[in-house]
Amino acid sequence: MRLPVLLAALVAVATCTETFVGHQVLRVTPKSDEELQKVQELQALEHLQLDFWLAPRGLGLPVDIRVPFPSLQPVKTHLEASGVSYSIMIEDVQALLDEEQTEMLRSSRQLPLDTNTFNYEAYHTLDEIYSFMDMLVAENPNLVSKLEIGRSTENRPLYVLKFSTGGTNRPAIWIDTGIHSREWVTQASGVWFAKKVPTHPGHDLCVASILETMDILLEIVTNPDGFAFTQTKNRLWRKTRSKHSGSICVGVDPNRNWDAGFGEAGASGNPCTETYHGPYPNSEPEVKSIVDFVKSHGNIKAFISIHSYSQLLLYPYGYTNTPVPDQQELHEVSAKAVAALSSLYGTKYKYGSIITTIYRASGGTIDWTYNQGIKYSFTFELRDTGRYGFLLPAKQIVPTAEETWLALKVIMEHARDNMY
Amino acid sequence: ELPPSHFPAARAAAVALGYLRYLRGGPGRGLELRALRRARRQDIDDVGHKYYLELELEDVLDKDRTVSCTAEVLYGLGSNSSAPDVQITVQGELSSTEEADKEFYNRIRSLEKELVAENIPDSHGNVPPELEPIHLLAWAASGYVIWQNSTENTKFHLAQVKHVKQLKRSDEDLQFDYMLLLHEMVSQEVIPWEVAVLWHPQRGARVCRD
């Protein structure tokens, strides 16, 4: 039908100068030569500024006329006086245009209307993820709230979603994704996890039972400045975007900036490198805000930081070869979690301490959280093993999130059943 | 004996894989590591560290089959040593790529303008199907670079083909000049690397050394 095309054209015009407030579109279908002549007379009356969307072509064929507001009375009088019947196709052209424009903008930016129409199988922008969070909270006001725990170097808000069925300062499980901005499957998985938690109660007794006694805290975009940079300038940017005096290079590795073996072997003192630990521990607001939050919360029992890629489940330490006192228990939990993960799609993970499995790394997140007394401190490295690496195809987002969720549930259940 | 979950074995396996990709990879074959079955390390006085590996490989274009192979990777002593010495034995046959190679060769030869492409995969992990052979040839080229530049303290992967440009030749080889981005796992650096590759269905891939 011609209507959408014409409307689109009008939108283009309407956004510039003209307004179509009060304009109507009338349809006349002449059934006799006299009626046809009456309609054709209208075409000659230029002062009416009529816009024929469908010109008179013959008997029985519709004539569509956009009539500006001032001309409505004369046109209707002209038609009625001659006994020519007409119908009002569009009551107010401007109202329709406004609606169309909203719809066009929405579909061109793919703005979903709610978390059920959100596309979990695609990578999203920071704005889209932040608006997803607001939608999730709005849809689940009794379960989900959004906490602002600080601001990034470039003053972006740092948001944590809190999933809680009540109580006061219940023991909690912390999950963060996207601390390294180029690891896009992690933020995307975080969004999926966020949606999964409220979707559970009817479907999964496990998470429902966890939420009876524990809270879940989820920071989806832990490094928003870096994330924005990967969208606009450099897809493979890892660090924060801070500038420290004395160097032209930008950024600190947020997973070398924690106060656990800070500055020791396993991090770099060179600001121009990817593992630069920063000038001092917690120099990065993205890190400090979590440190402050964890300390003031005081009741976090499991801390899981999610990265990609390599398909690994890791526990502390990275900064020293000394095994953690809880090594055996963490190793056993890892084995169970990895088995659960594999059960879905056969994805193979290795597991072990950071320093034996991947490399020596100092100033790392879970080394600090473990030393704070959070026994169940784990890091995931999600898909894949190098075929696509950081550039994991979007169609792998949901399978990755699904299998990882099974592993997370194992860790969460273990924390719930082994309260300390 | 080394636990396969520990990183020294994984790093040696990555070198072996890079070497094999260079030797046997191409537009019709992308070799990936399915599993590292066993690993052993031998310290040889005044020579270096030698790793003995049992690997299970798959072709990303034919994931139902796997192929076993054994590899020996010898890292020399000293920081300025030359490329690790690699010996690989493939048990059984790799699937033939004759048809895919011929089709790719003819397609490129019949292009009116030289092929140019960038960002493979793109930010969202997409590789257009017609560029997949170019992607796999980049793997073969990166295999050479990875083999030549690896030490026990590095683990390289091809992160992205930043840019590729075909150069028309008067002989029968195809030539592609690649700008590759290599991701080094230990330092986490992304390193750009220019590589010129010749390729021919019978002669395989050869990196131009300058």
XYZ file of C-alpha atoms in Angstrom:
630
model
C 0.000 0.000 0.000
C 1.265 3.430 -0.782
C 0.481 4.736 2.653
C 3.714 3.807 4.472
C 5.875 5.182 1.663
C 4.033 8.473 1.640
C 4.052 8.653 5.388
C 7.776 8.093 5.362
C 8.189 10.909 2.895
C 6.064 13.140 5.049
C 8.103 12.205 8.090
C 11.192 13.341 6.262
C 9.494 16.616 5.480
C 7.864 16.913 8.867
C 11.124 16.617 10.698
C 12.403 19.654 8.798
C 9.835 22.413 8.641
C 6.182 21.630 8.027
C 3.577 20.503 10.426
C 0.502 18.483 9.548
C -1.500 19.151 12.676
C -5.193 18.813 11.978
C -4.715 17.636 8.403
C -7.028 14.818 7.348
C -6.930 12.321 4.519
C -10.288 11.827 2.867
C -11.226 9.017 0.515
C -13.798 9.488 -2.258
C -14.829 6.727 -4.618
C -16.739 8.375 -7.478
C -19.612 6.195 -8.672
C -20.815 8.399 -11.502
C -19.429 10.803 -14.060
C -20.967 13.708 -12.103
C -19.214 12.629 -8.929
C -15.940 12.189 -10.779
C -16.275 15.690 -12.193
C -16.915 17.173 -8.758
C -13.726 15.596 -7.441
C -11.748 16.779 -10.452
C -13.023 20.310 -9.795
C -11.233 20.171 -6.490
C -7.951 19.565 -8.248
C -8.239 22.942 -9.952
C -8.689 24.866 -6.715
C -5.026 25.565 -5.970
C -5.668 27.822 -2.999
C -6.969 24.799 -1.082
C -3.463 23.268 -1.240
C -4.873 19.770 -1.622
C -2.424 16.910 -1.921
C -3.817 14.037 -3.980
C -2.288 10.827 -2.718
C -4.415 8.933 -5.191
C -5.526 11.063 -8.120
C -8.887 10.609 -9.851
C -8.498 7.814 -12.387
C -11.951 6.623 -13.155
C -15.243 5.342 -11.839
C -15.101 3.044 -8.872
C -11.461 3.845 -8.200
C -10.620 5.523 -4.867
C -9.351 9.075 -4.688
C -7.303 9.911 -1.588
C -6.837 13.559 -0.694
C -4.735 15.068 2.087
C -6.628 18.175 3.121
C -4.897 20.897 5.179
C -6.843 21.954 8.242
C -8.006 25.345 6.881
C -9.416 23.665 3.761
C -11.342 20.941 5.528
C -14.598 22.889 5.797
C -14.739 24.073 2.163
C -13.837 20.617 0.781
C -16.381 18.791 2.888
C -19.037 21.320 2.045
C -18.251 20.987 -1.662
C -18.536 17.203 -1.538
C -21.621 17.105 0.687
C -23.450 19.704 -1.374
C -22.994 17.486 -4.444
C -23.998 14.371 -2.581
C -20.555 12.831 -2.983
C -19.868 10.513 -0.087
C -16.428 10.391 1.478
C -14.744 8.703 4.407
C -12.045 9.998 6.736
C -9.046 7.705 6.342
C -6.722 9.599 8.649
C -8.156 11.837 11.354
C -4.943 13.681 12.121
C -1.971 13.264 9.854
C 0.508 14.757 12.347
C -0.476 12.316 15.071
C 0.133 9.430 12.710
C 3.463 10.891 11.625
C 4.612 11.255 15.215
C 3.735 7.648 15.909
C 5.498 6.522 12.725
C 8.627 8.434 13.596
C 8.826 6.898 17.036
C 8.378 3.471 15.507
C 11.006 4.109 12.821
C 13.553 5.334 15.327
C 12.787 2.425 17.569
C 13.227 -0.159 14.847
C 16.328 1.464 13.397
C 17.968 1.436 16.826
C 16.338 -1.850 17.653
C 15.043 -0.507 20.946
C 13.066 -3.271 22.575
C 9.907 -2.489 24.429
C 10.617 -4.860 27.327
C 13.059 -7.540 28.409
C 11.060 -10.168 26.556
C 11.629 -8.484 23.213
C 15.279 -7.702 23.960
C 17.578 -9.554 21.595
C 19.878 -11.726 23.720
C 21.508 -13.155 20.601
C 23.210 -9.907 19.665
C 25.873 -7.632 21.084
C 24.535 -4.344 22.440
C 25.729 -0.826 23.117
C 26.238 0.609 26.577
C 23.025 2.636 26.312
C 21.069 -0.435 25.320
C 22.404 -2.416 28.259
C 21.707 0.397 30.718
C 18.157 0.726 29.433
C 17.777 -3.061 29.668
C 18.648 -2.789 33.348
C 15.978 -0.174 33.913
C 13.390 -2.287 32.110
C 14.306 -5.331 34.196
C 13.918 -3.381 37.425
C 10.620 -1.909 36.262
C 9.298 -5.358 35.396
C 10.443 -6.980 38.636
C 10.234 -4.288 41.306
C 9.950 -6.753 44.158
C 13.062 -8.685 43.201
C 15.472 -6.444 41.311
C 16.976 -3.086 42.205
C 19.766 -1.056 40.637
C 22.586 0.283 42.791
C 25.063 2.903 41.670
C 28.329 1.978 43.379
C 30.469 4.687 41.860
C 31.520 6.452 38.687
C 34.150 5.582 36.114
C 37.091 7.794 35.137
C 34.974 9.325 32.377
C 32.103 9.737 34.843
C 29.919 6.901 33.642
C 27.749 5.335 36.336
C 28.807 1.943 37.660
C 25.652 -0.085 38.201
C 25.085 -3.272 40.169
C 21.815 -5.174 39.928
C 20.707 -6.585 43.250
C 18.394 -9.589 43.235
C 16.815 -10.052 46.657
C 13.652 -11.512 48.110
C 14.071 -9.522 51.302
C 15.915 -9.675 54.575
C 18.619 -7.291 55.720
C 22.120 -7.626 54.370
C 21.720 -11.313 53.550
C 24.777 -13.330 52.581
C 25.388 -12.573 48.931
C 26.900 -13.890 45.728
C 28.747 -11.383 43.557
C 29.128 -11.814 39.796
C 30.872 -9.309 37.530
C 31.295 -9.299 33.759
C 33.078 -6.962 31.389
C 35.952 -5.865 33.604
C 38.085 -6.248 30.484
C 36.127 -4.383 27.871
C 37.109 -6.378 24.765
C 35.699 -9.591 26.224
C 32.274 -8.894 24.778
C 30.739 -12.317 25.372
C 30.983 -11.608 29.098
C 28.850 -8.449 29.201
C 26.407 -10.166 26.842
C 26.270 -13.185 29.155
C 25.776 -10.864 32.121
C 22.674 -9.460 30.453
C 21.403 -13.001 29.907
C 22.089 -13.965 33.544
C 20.203 -10.868 34.697
C 17.171 -11.923 32.721
C 17.492 -15.516 33.879
C 17.269 -14.815 37.603
C 13.733 -13.362 37.637
C 12.643 -15.859 35.009
C 13.529 -18.701 37.308
C 11.027 -19.028 40.116
C 8.447 -21.064 38.271
C 11.002 -23.022 36.306
C 13.997 -23.691 38.448
C 13.768 -24.528 42.107
C 17.518 -24.173 42.504
C 17.780 -20.435 41.980
C 14.504 -19.857 43.811
C 15.902 -21.649 46.819
C 19.161 -19.710 46.652
C 17.186 -16.467 46.692
C 15.344 -17.578 49.820
C 18.428 -17.068 51.911
C 20.910 -15.185 49.727
C 21.107 -12.140 47.488
C 22.686 -12.084 44.043
C 24.678 -9.017 43.007
C 25.495 -8.597 39.319
C 27.692 -5.914 37.768
C 27.256 -6.310 34.031
C 29.446 -3.516 32.663
C 32.288 -3.311 35.124
C 34.429 -1.187 32.799
C 32.012 1.101 30.895
C 34.678 3.528 29.637
C 36.611 0.683 28.066
C 33.408 -0.790 26.681
C 32.434 2.481 25.015
C 35.947 2.649 23.557
C 35.618 -0.829 22.044
C 32.431 0.305 20.336
C 33.833 3.519 18.901
C 37.594 3.363 18.523
C 39.328 0.074 19.206
C 37.488 -3.212 19.435
C 40.454 -4.850 21.189
C 40.813 -2.353 24.074
C 41.219 -4.111 27.424
C 42.027 -1.583 30.140
C 40.292 1.360 31.772
C 40.620 4.809 30.194
C 42.425 6.642 32.962
C 45.313 9.017 32.357
C 48.026 9.097 34.947
C 50.526 11.895 34.977
C 53.834 11.283 33.329
C 52.603 9.152 30.468
C 50.881 9.676 27.179
C 49.535 6.156 27.357
C 46.033 5.567 28.618
C 44.521 2.963 30.850
C 45.215 0.582 33.699
C 44.571 -3.169 33.685
C 41.694 -3.425 36.175
C 42.669 -7.016 36.899
C 46.148 -6.024 38.107
C 45.031 -3.041 40.204
C 43.806 -4.878 43.323
C 45.687 -4.936 46.611
C 46.973 -8.505 46.498
C 50.618 -8.839 45.605
C 50.242 -5.451 43.940
C 53.143 -4.550 41.686
C 54.888 -7.895 42.058
C 55.830 -10.161 39.170
C 52.839 -10.835 36.994
C 51.952 -7.237 36.183
C 53.688 -4.433 34.341
C 54.896 -1.056 35.607
C 54.846 0.350 32.093
C 51.717 2.469 31.468
C 51.834 1.619 27.780
C 51.276 -2.102 28.319
C 48.099 -4.138 28.611
C 48.884 -5.436 32.109
C 49.880 -2.069 33.629
C 48.982 -2.293 37.302
C 48.474 1.423 37.790
C 50.264 3.882 40.107
C 48.903 2.306 43.314
C 46.275 -0.241 44.369
C 42.669 0.773 43.718
C 43.785 3.765 41.674
C 40.999 2.916 39.262
C 37.510 4.031 40.338
C 36.093 0.925 38.663
C 38.110 -1.173 41.109
C 37.815 1.078 44.158
C 34.043 1.172 43.939
C 33.888 -2.616 44.170
C 36.415 -2.690 47.011
C 34.386 -0.147 48.959
C 31.166 -1.984 48.243
C 32.522 -5.374 49.288
C 33.988 -3.989 52.509
C 30.869 -2.127 53.518
C 28.583 -5.037 52.569
C 30.646 -7.367 54.687
C 28.578 -10.442 53.923
C 29.602 -11.589 50.455
C 30.206 -15.338 50.453
C 31.046 -16.034 46.814
C 32.769 -13.759 44.308
C 32.885 -14.660 40.624
C 34.651 -12.489 38.067
C 34.026 -13.355 34.445
C 36.451 -12.984 31.549
C 37.063 -14.452 28.119
C 38.636 -16.327 26.359
C 40.275 -19.724 27.009
C 37.568 -21.912 28.565
C 38.982 -22.081 32.078
C 37.633 -22.028 35.611
C 40.231 -20.581 37.954
C 40.650 -20.068 41.688
C 43.344 -18.129 43.621
C 46.249 -17.460 43.722
C 47.774 -15.767 40.716
C 50.442 -13.773 42.517
C 52.112 -16.587 44.419
C 52.815 -20.273 44.082
C 51.618 -20.875 47.640
C 48.358 -22.786 47.370
C 45.324 -21.310 49.103
C 44.310 -23.119 52.324
C 40.996 -24.082 50.724
C 42.663 -25.407 47.597
C 41.151 -28.871 47.796
C 37.604 -27.691 48.293
C 37.880 -25.088 45.529
C 39.363 -27.698 43.215
C 36.463 -30.067 43.894
C 33.846 -27.364 43.383
C 35.563 -26.426 40.132
C 35.429 -30.005 38.935
C 31.691 -30.155 39.616
C 31.040 -26.771 38.021
C 32.989 -27.662 34.889
C 31.167 -30.988 34.585
C 27.827 -29.182 34.792
C 28.951 -26.683 32.164
C 30.075 -29.446 29.812
C 26.851 -31.346 30.182
C 24.949 -28.901 28.012
C 26.923 -28.597 24.771
C 30.061 -30.612 25.440
C 32.208 -27.490 25.835
C 35.491 -28.486 27.461
C 36.975 -26.448 30.277
C 40.197 -26.840 32.208
C 40.426 -25.736 35.832
C 42.965 -25.011 38.519
C 44.682 -22.149 40.281
C 45.510 -19.076 38.214
C 49.265 -19.423 38.570
C 49.421 -23.051 37.447
C 46.736 -22.946 34.779
C 47.215 -19.695 32.928
C 50.119 -17.531 34.127
C 51.453 -15.585 37.080
C 49.316 -12.501 37.595
C 49.558 -10.089 40.508
C 47.048 -7.565 41.808
C 44.165 -9.700 40.580
C 40.542 -9.456 41.671
C 39.936 -12.849 43.190
C 43.272 -12.948 45.001
C 42.115 -9.835 46.849
C 38.593 -11.095 47.492
C 39.922 -14.423 48.776
C 42.271 -12.623 51.153
C 39.269 -10.632 52.389
C 37.785 -13.914 53.523
C 35.519 -14.617 50.559
C 36.324 -18.280 50.281
C 34.456 -19.055 47.071
C 36.389 -16.755 44.782
C 36.484 -17.864 41.155
C 37.327 -16.493 37.732
C 35.865 -17.834 34.531
C 37.448 -17.546 31.106
C 34.548 -18.175 28.727
C 34.490 -19.362 25.085
C 36.369 -19.940 22.930
C 39.914 -21.355 22.833
C 41.253 -19.031 20.161
C 39.367 -19.693 16.954
C 37.501 -16.390 17.302
C 38.966 -15.318 20.634
C 37.600 -11.945 21.665
C 35.561 -11.710 18.451
C 33.165 -14.507 19.373
C 30.236 -14.732 16.930
C 27.030 -13.346 18.405
C 25.205 -16.617 17.829
C 27.411 -18.182 20.503
C 26.304 -15.692 23.184
C 23.248 -17.606 24.377
C 24.828 -21.096 24.350
C 27.809 -19.671 26.245
C 25.579 -17.972 28.800
C 23.422 -21.080 29.203
C 26.301 -23.442 29.887
C 28.071 -20.948 32.158
C 24.882 -20.508 34.169
C 24.926 -24.202 35.024
C 28.431 -23.813 36.435
C 27.454 -20.665 38.347
C 24.552 -22.531 39.922
C 26.917 -25.225 41.191
C 29.059 -22.567 42.867
C 26.043 -20.699 44.263
C 24.476 -23.882 45.639
C 27.742 -24.886 47.244
C 28.022 -21.485 48.896
C 24.446 -21.755 50.128
C 24.997 -25.258 51.510
C 28.350 -24.451 53.084
C 27.699 -21.197 54.917
C 30.653 -19.861 56.816
C 55.175 -35.677 32.961
C 53.090 -32.514 32.799
C 49.427 -31.998 33.715
C 47.654 -31.005 30.478
C 45.742 -28.370 32.428
C 48.983 -26.562 33.282
C 50.094 -23.820 30.998
C 53.570 -24.956 29.888
C 52.102 -27.873 27.961
C 49.372 -25.646 26.490
C 51.958 -23.165 25.238
C 54.023 -25.865 23.558
C 50.869 -27.253 21.975
C 50.081 -23.820 20.515
C 53.527 -23.763 18.873
C 53.032 -27.223 17.417
C 49.613 -26.215 16.116
C 51.019 -23.056 14.524
C 53.728 -25.039 12.802
C 51.228 -27.591 11.470
C 48.834 -24.882 10.299
C 51.625 -23.388 8.251
C 52.577 -26.722 6.770
C 49.178 -28.214 6.131
C 46.679 -25.377 6.520
C 45.234 -23.296 3.705
C 42.013 -21.817 2.366
C 40.337 -25.227 2.536
C 41.639 -26.496 5.855
C 41.617 -24.875 9.306
C 43.233 -27.012 11.967
C 42.193 -26.496 15.574
C 43.268 -28.220 18.773
C 40.499 -30.491 20.082
C 42.417 -31.819 23.066
C 45.865 -32.099 24.576
C 46.047 -35.680 25.712
C 49.500 -36.006 27.219
C 52.554 -33.904 27.747
C 56.077 -34.551 28.933
C 58.998 -32.206 29.411
C 62.643 -33.024 29.158
C 65.343 -30.610 30.251
C 68.427 -31.063 28.062
C 71.599 -29.539 29.483
C 73.110 -26.766 27.364
C 70.386 -27.213 24.781
C 66.971 -26.279 26.143
C 63.584 -27.702 27.086
C 61.930 -30.314 24.947
C 58.210 -31.024 25.121
C 56.656 -34.286 23.965
C 52.973 -33.892 23.169
C 50.035 -36.083 22.200
C 47.409 -33.962 20.477
C 43.967 -34.456 19.043
C 43.190 -32.102 16.161
C 40.096 -31.245 14.159
C 39.427 -29.397 10.928
C 36.986 -26.562 11.584
C 35.405 -27.321 8.214
C 34.840 -30.972 9.124
C 34.269 -31.165 12.850
C 33.038 -34.748 12.957
C 36.491 -36.128 12.375
C 39.514 -35.845 14.547
C 43.095 -36.727 13.858
C 45.722 -37.687 16.400
C 49.252 -36.496 16.229
C 52.422 -36.479 18.252
C 54.713 -33.484 18.401
C 58.095 -32.553 19.791
C 58.778 -28.912 20.541
C 62.309 -27.890 21.500
C 62.775 -24.399 22.915
C 66.415 -23.366 22.793
C 68.229 -21.733 25.690
C 68.742 -17.994 25.974
C 66.419 -15.131 25.207
C 67.680 -14.530 21.690
C 67.374 -18.068 20.494
C 65.921 -18.906 17.133
C 62.520 -20.400 16.507
C 61.567 -23.515 18.469
C 62.341 -26.726 16.664
C 59.152 -28.624 15.906
C 58.632 -32.171 14.697
C 55.094 -33.372 14.050
C 53.740 -36.743 13.024
C 50.126 -36.953 11.978
C 48.519 -40.317 12.529
C 46.173 -41.051 9.675
C 44.983 -38.813 6.901
C 43.789 -35.254 6.889
C 40.708 -34.908 4.682
C 41.408 -33.813 1.134
C 40.973 -30.177 0.214
C 41.561 -30.590 -3.495
C 38.127 -29.481 -4.626
C 37.841 -26.536 -2.238
C 41.362 -25.419 -3.155
C 40.663 -25.559 -6.860
C 37.411 -23.655 -6.477
C 39.079 -20.953 -4.383
C 42.023 -20.697 -6.784
C 39.784 -20.303 -9.816
C 37.519 -17.837 -8.068
C 40.395 -15.558 -7.090
C 42.103 -15.850 -10.465
C 38.914 -14.812 -12.202
C 38.403 -11.666 -10.109
C 38.556 -8.532 -12.228
C 39.924 -6.428 -9.397
C 42.357 -7.560 -6.730
C 40.651 -8.745 -3.568
C 40.727 -6.328 -0.631
C 39.085 -6.924 2.734
C 39.383 -5.896 6.337
C 38.315 -6.835 9.848
C 37.944 -10.580 9.562
C 36.105 -11.459 11.758
C 34.287 -8.175 12.335
C 33.488 -6.784 15.778
C 30.557 -9.149 16.157
C 32.501 -12.254 15.134
C 31.033 -12.438 11.632
C 33.005 -13.809 8.696
C 31.184 -13.618 5.356
C 31.240 -17.123 3.815
C 33.177 -15.988 0.751
C 35.937 -14.654 3.017
C 36.288 -17.786 5.135
C 39.056 -19.217 2.878
C 40.946 -15.918 3.194
C 40.519 -16.227 6.965
C 41.860 -19.785 6.976
C 44.799 -18.824 4.784
C 45.550 -16.125 7.371
C 45.606 -18.871 9.991
C 48.231 -20.678 7.953
C 50.284 -17.503 7.634
C 49.897 -16.719 11.345
C 51.014 -20.273 12.078
C 54.378 -19.420 10.568
C 54.684 -16.201 12.562
C 53.621 -17.924 15.778
C 56.047 -20.793 15.300
C 58.935 -18.465 14.522
C 58.327 -16.092 17.438
C 57.196 -18.293 20.325
C 59.061 -18.908 23.564
C 58.107 -20.769 26.725
C 56.786 -17.435 28.007
C 54.387 -16.686 25.179
C 51.142 -18.037 23.749
C 49.950 -16.502 20.523
C 46.578 -16.604 18.793
C 45.384 -14.856 15.647
C 42.978 -12.207 16.968
C 41.879 -10.663 13.697
C 42.815 -10.090 10.073
C 42.980 -6.308 10.134
C 43.544 -5.952 6.425
C 44.246 -8.161 3.406
C 45.156 -7.145 -0.109
C 45.721 -9.418 -3.058
C 48.681 -8.733 -5.316
C 48.330 -9.999 -8.862
C 51.277 -12.056 -10.024
C 52.513 -13.070 -13.419
C 53.277 -16.618 -12.267
C 50.734 -19.147 -11.039
C 50.871 -18.332 -7.326
C 48.266 -16.247 -5.561
C 49.731 -13.557 -3.312
C 48.041 -11.920 -0.351
C 49.534 -9.222 1.826
C 48.054 -9.508 5.282
C 48.052 -7.180 8.243
C 47.366 -9.562 11.111
C 46.628 -8.794 14.746
C 48.171 -11.392 17.018
C 47.029 -11.695 20.618
C 49.773 -12.722 23.024
C 48.184 -14.326 26.071
C 50.852 -13.785 28.764
C 51.404 -10.078 28.143
C 47.868 -9.659 26.769
C 49.294 -7.493 24.020
C 47.751 -7.240 20.569
C 50.591 -7.108 18.084
C 50.183 -6.055 14.463
C 52.156 -8.153 12.024
C 52.532 -7.744 8.281
C 52.844 -11.002 6.385
C 52.983 -11.654 2.657
C 51.827 -15.131 1.661
C 52.043 -17.056 -1.583
C 49.586 -19.849 -2.147
C 48.989 -22.456 -4.806
C 46.744 -25.566 -4.731
C 49.652 -27.951 -5.170
C 52.438 -25.997 -3.566
C 50.510 -24.822 -0.505
C 51.242 -21.711 1.540
C 54.620 -20.027 1.691
C 55.402 -16.948 3.730
C 57.618 -14.419 1.959
C 60.613 -13.740 4.134
C 62.267 -10.365 3.807
